[in-house]
PDB file of C-alpha atoms in Angstrom:
ATOM      1  CA  MET K   1       6.159  -4.170 -16.494  1.00  0.00           C
ATOM      2  CA  THR K   2       8.402  -3.672 -14.384  1.00  0.00           C
ATOM      3  CA  THR K   3       8.409  -5.540 -10.392  1.00  0.00           C
ATOM      4  CA  PHE K   4       9.511  -4.031  -7.244  1.00  0.00           C
ATOM      5  CA  GLU K   5       9.050  -6.340  -4.180  1.00  0.00           C
ATOM      6  CA  SER K   6       9.631  -5.156  -0.907  1.00  0.00           C
ATOM      7  CA  ALA K   7      11.280  -7.259   2.189  1.00  0.00           C
ATOM      8  CA  VAL K   8       9.002  -9.161   3.689  1.00  0.00           C
ATOM      9  CA  CYS K   9       8.662  -7.347   7.369  1.00  0.00           C
ATOM     10  CA  LYS K  10       7.129  -8.843  10.588  1.00  0.00           C
ATOM     11  CA  ALA K  11       3.315  -7.460  12.180  1.00  0.00           C
ATOM     12  CA  GLU K  12       2.628  -8.299  15.605  1.00  0.00           C
ATOM     13  CA  CYS K  13      -1.083  -9.109  14.914  1.00  0.00           C
ATOM     14  CA  ASN K  14      -3.555 -11.457  13.067  1.00  0.00           C
ATOM     15  CA  ASP K  15      -3.949 -11.472   9.569  1.00  0.00           C
ATOM     16  CA  ASP K  16      -7.885 -11.109  10.252  1.00  0.00           C
ATOM     17  CA  GLU K  17      -6.945  -7.478  12.245  1.00  0.00           C
ATOM     18  CA  ILE K  18      -4.665  -6.143   9.190  1.00  0.00           C
ATOM     19  CA  PHE K  19      -6.747  -7.387   6.389  1.00  0.00           C
ATOM     20  CA  ARG K  20     -10.363  -5.615   8.308  1.00  0.00           C
ATOM     21  CA  VAL K  21      -7.570  -1.987   8.113  1.00  0.00           C
ATOM     22  CA  ILE K  22      -6.504  -2.389   4.856  1.00  0.00           C
ATOM     23  CA  SER K  23      -9.277  -3.412   3.044  1.00  0.00           C
ATOM     24  CA  ASP K  24     -11.167  -0.443   3.690  1.00  0.00           C
ATOM     25  CA  LEU K  25      -9.674   3.093   2.732  1.00  0.00           C
ATOM     26  CA  ASN K  26     -12.065   5.085   5.202  1.00  0.00           C
ATOM     27  CA  ASN K  27      -9.038   3.470   7.583  1.00  0.00           C
ATOM     28  CA  ILE K  28      -6.775   6.198   6.388  1.00  0.00           C
ATOM     29  CA  ASP K  29      -8.398   8.081   9.441  1.00  0.00           C
ATOM     30  CA  LYS K  30      -6.617   6.355  12.035  1.00  0.00           C
ATOM     31  CA  PHE K  31      -3.103   6.321  10.631  1.00  0.00           C
ATOM     32  CA  LYS K  32      -2.901   9.778   8.671  1.00  0.00           C
ATOM     33  CA  ASN K  33       0.264  11.013  11.391  1.00  0.00           C
ATOM     34  CA  ARG K  34       2.118   8.596   9.623  1.00  0.00           C
ATOM     35  CA  ILE K  35       1.753   9.627   5.991  1.00  0.00           C
ATOM     36  CA  PRO K  36       4.807  10.967   5.139  1.00  0.00           C
ATOM     37  CA  ASP K  37       4.822  15.178   4.097  1.00  0.00           C
ATOM     38  CA  GLU K  38       5.553  14.720   0.473  1.00  0.00           C
ATOM     39  CA  ILE K  39       1.938  13.526   0.014  1.00  0.00           C
ATOM     40  CA  SER K  40      -1.029  16.019   0.100  1.00  0.00           C
ATOM     41  CA  ASP K  41      -4.204  16.851  -0.571  1.00  0.00           C
ATOM     42  CA  LEU K  42      -5.499  13.737   1.083  1.00  0.00           C
ATOM     43  CA  LYS K  43      -9.199  12.194  -0.381  1.00  0.00           C
ATOM     44  CA  TYR K  44     -10.078   8.639   0.118  1.00  0.00           C
ATOM     45  CA  ASP K  45     -13.731   6.767   0.185  1.00  0.00           C
ATOM     46  CA  MET K  46     -13.598   2.564   1.206  1.00  0.00           C
ATOM     47  CA  ASP K  47     -12.177   1.518  -2.434  1.00  0.00           C
ATOM     48  CA  SER K  48     -10.067   4.836  -3.615  1.00  0.00           C
ATOM     49  CA  CYS K  49      -7.731   7.070  -2.670  1.00  0.00           C
ATOM     50  CA  GLN K  50      -6.330  10.535  -4.345  1.00  0.00           C
ATOM     51  CA  PHE K  51      -3.507  12.527  -3.033  1.00  0.00           C
ATOM     52  CA  SER K  52      -0.537  14.293  -4.323  1.00  0.00           C
ATOM     53  CA  ILE K  53       2.919  13.973  -3.526  1.00  0.00           C
ATOM     54  CA  ASN K  54       5.723  16.736  -4.187  1.00  0.00           C
ATOM     55  CA  PRO K  55       7.200  16.802  -7.053  1.00  0.00           C
ATOM     56  CA  VAL K  56       5.171  14.070  -8.958  1.00  0.00           C
ATOM     57  CA  GLY K  57       1.786  15.417  -8.863  1.00  0.00           C
ATOM     58  CA  GLU K  58      -1.641  14.286  -8.388  1.00  0.00           C
ATOM     59  CA  MET K  59      -2.387  10.812  -8.808  1.00  0.00           C
ATOM     60  CA  GLY K  60      -4.332   8.044  -6.951  1.00  0.00           C
ATOM     61  CA  ILE K  61      -5.449   4.572  -6.299  1.00  0.00           C
ATOM     62  CA  ARG K  62      -8.645   1.770  -6.112  1.00  0.00           C
ATOM     63  CA  ILE K  63      -9.310  -1.180  -4.433  1.00  0.00           C
ATOM     64  CA  ILE K  64      -9.679  -3.292  -7.638  1.00  0.00           C
ATOM     65  CA  GLU K  65      -9.505  -7.121  -5.925  1.00  0.00           C
ATOM     66  CA  ARG K  66     -10.053  -8.380  -1.918  1.00  0.00           C
ATOM     67  CA  GLU K  67      -8.983 -11.565  -1.135  1.00  0.00           C
ATOM     68  CA  PRO K  68      -9.821 -11.848   2.598  1.00  0.00           C
ATOM     69  CA  ASN K  69      -7.041 -12.566   5.662  1.00  0.00           C
ATOM     70  CA  LYS K  70      -4.492 -12.531   2.307  1.00  0.00           C
ATOM     71  CA  THR K  71      -4.210 -10.156  -0.312  1.00  0.00           C
ATOM     72  CA  VAL K  72      -5.497  -6.398  -1.566  1.00  0.00           C
ATOM     73  CA  LYS K  73      -4.793  -5.260  -4.668  1.00  0.00           C
ATOM     74  CA  PHE K  74      -4.588  -1.882  -6.074  1.00  0.00           C
ATOM     75  CA  SER K  75      -4.890  -0.470  -9.501  1.00  0.00           C
ATOM     76  CA  ALA K  76      -3.716   2.904  -9.938  1.00  0.00           C
ATOM     77  CA  GLU K  77      -5.814   5.745 -11.331  1.00  0.00           C
ATOM     78  CA  LYS K  78      -4.474   9.476 -12.547  1.00  0.00           C
ATOM     79  CA  SER K  79      -1.374   8.656 -12.659  1.00  0.00           C
ATOM     80  CA  MET K  80       1.253   9.211 -15.557  1.00  0.00           C
ATOM     81  CA  ILE K  81       2.530   5.721 -14.671  1.00  0.00           C
ATOM     82  CA  GLY K  82       0.584   3.049 -14.934  1.00  0.00           C
ATOM     83  CA  PHE K  83       0.621   1.160 -11.925  1.00  0.00           C
ATOM     84  CA  ASN K  84      -0.956  -2.441  -9.792  1.00  0.00           C
ATOM     85  CA  LEU K  85       0.404  -2.319  -6.297  1.00  0.00           C
ATOM     86  CA  TRP K  86      -0.433  -5.542  -3.939  1.00  0.00           C
ATOM     87  CA  ILE K  87      -0.205  -6.052  -0.254  1.00  0.00           C
ATOM     88  CA  GLN K  88      -0.119 -10.112   1.063  1.00  0.00           C
ATOM     89  CA  THR K  89      -0.434 -11.049   4.596  1.00  0.00           C
ATOM     90  CA  LYS K  90       0.669 -14.349   5.649  1.00  0.00           C
ATOM     91  CA  GLN K  91      -0.219 -15.229   9.545  1.00  0.00           C
ATOM     92  CA  VAL K  92       3.180 -17.910  10.573  1.00  0.00           C
ATOM     93  CA  ALA K  93       1.885 -17.845  13.842  1.00  0.00           C
ATOM     94  CA  PRO K  94      -0.830 -15.700  16.715  1.00  0.00           C
ATOM     95  CA  ASP K  95      -0.024 -12.280  16.798  1.00  0.00           C
ATOM     96  CA  ASP K  96       2.522 -13.226  13.984  1.00  0.00           C
ATOM     97  CA  THR K  97       1.844 -11.941  10.498  1.00  0.00           C
ATOM     98  CA  ARG K  98       4.385 -11.318   7.132  1.00  0.00           C
ATOM     99  CA  ILE K  99       3.324  -7.845   5.463  1.00  0.00           C
ATOM    100  CA  LYS K 100       4.922  -7.853   1.576  1.00  0.00           C
ATOM    101  CA  VAL K 101       4.323  -5.303  -0.648  1.00  0.00           C
ATOM    102  CA  THR K 102       4.648  -5.648  -4.534  1.00  0.00           C
ATOM    103  CA  ILE K 103       4.452  -2.544  -7.350  1.00  0.00           C
ATOM    104  CA  LYS K 104       4.391  -3.755 -10.920  1.00  0.00           C
ATOM    105  CA  ALA K 105       4.604  -0.756 -13.219  1.00  0.00           C
ATOM    106  CA  ASP K 106       4.413   0.152 -16.995  1.00  0.00           C
ATOM    107  CA  LEU K 107       7.876   1.816 -17.040  1.00  0.00           C
ATOM    108  CA  ASN K 108       9.063   3.206 -20.808  1.00  0.00           C
ATOM    109  CA  PRO K 109      12.559   3.207 -21.069  1.00  0.00           C
ATOM    110  CA  ILE K 110      12.941   6.924 -20.674  1.00  0.00           C
ATOM    111  CA  ILE K 111      11.160   7.520 -17.602  1.00  0.00           C
ATOM    112  CA  LYS K 112      12.804   3.645 -16.036  1.00  0.00           C
ATOM    113  CA  PRO K 113      16.085   5.141 -14.806  1.00  0.00           C
ATOM    114  CA  MET K 114      14.479   8.032 -12.656  1.00  0.00           C
ATOM    115  CA  VAL K 115      11.514   5.965 -10.837  1.00  0.00           C
ATOM    116  CA  GLU K 116      13.217   2.854 -10.113  1.00  0.00           C
ATOM    117  CA  GLY K 117      15.179   3.855  -7.120  1.00  0.00           C
ATOM    118  CA  ILE K 118      11.981   6.102  -5.716  1.00  0.00           C
ATOM    119  CA  LEU K 119       9.307   2.745  -6.600  1.00  0.00           C
ATOM    120  CA  SER K 120      12.417   0.564  -4.844  1.00  0.00           C
ATOM    121  CA  LYS K 121      12.341   2.633  -1.410  1.00  0.00           C
ATOM    122  CA  ALA K 122       8.911   3.363  -1.945  1.00  0.00           C
ATOM    123  CA  VAL K 123       7.828  -0.179  -1.279  1.00  0.00           C
ATOM    124  CA  ASN K 124       9.787  -1.171   1.486  1.00  0.00           C
ATOM    125  CA  LYS K 125       8.824   2.044   3.553  1.00  0.00           C
ATOM    126  CA  LEU K 126       5.143   1.018   3.070  1.00  0.00           C
ATOM    127  CA  ALA K 127       5.602  -2.332   3.907  1.00  0.00           C
ATOM    128  CA  GLU K 128       7.817  -1.138   7.293  1.00  0.00           C
ATOM    129  CA  VAL K 129       4.829   1.087   8.110  1.00  0.00           C
ATOM    130  CA  LEU K 130       2.355  -1.473   7.257  1.00  0.00           C
ATOM    131  CA  ALA K 131       4.096  -3.263   9.734  1.00  0.00           C
ATOM    132  CA  ALA K 132       4.223  -1.128  12.053  1.00  0.00           C
ATOM    133  CA  LEU K 133       0.398  -0.311  12.082  1.00  0.00           C
ATOM    134  CA  PRO K 134      -1.160  -0.823  16.096  1.00  0.00           C
ATOM    135  CA  TYR K 135      -3.581  -3.232  13.961  1.00  0.00           C
ATOM    136  CA  LYS K 136      -5.117  -3.975  17.654  1.00  0.00           C
ATOM    137  CA  SER K 137      -6.048  -0.676  18.610  1.00  0.00           C
ATOM    138  CA  PHE K 138      -7.504   0.278  15.459  1.00  0.00           C
TER     139      PHE K 138
END
């Protein structure tokens, strides 16, 4: 397994506000306009999300664990690469919560060089987007 960790990003809200949003994938409705154009055919419910990524193809994620106000863990579905994704939060002060995204991917030696850069950028972009969401207005 290869691990990709984002930088720690600051969200100006409390950890319970973040957890309420990220632990229910139906909340994607509230920030669909922030999803990059490369992602299409989005379908989701409380626990899972399926989509297409250009040029990768169809894939999905499913929530496999929720630790209130700390962590939401996801597992890949319908993906040519097996991976797990964690979104971790830690409140350090009122309206100051830090977010970190981690992906652990099962990359074979042939695919690894092709996707390492993409996954490194993806974890950082996801952490930045999550930190910038207006959780208080959701």
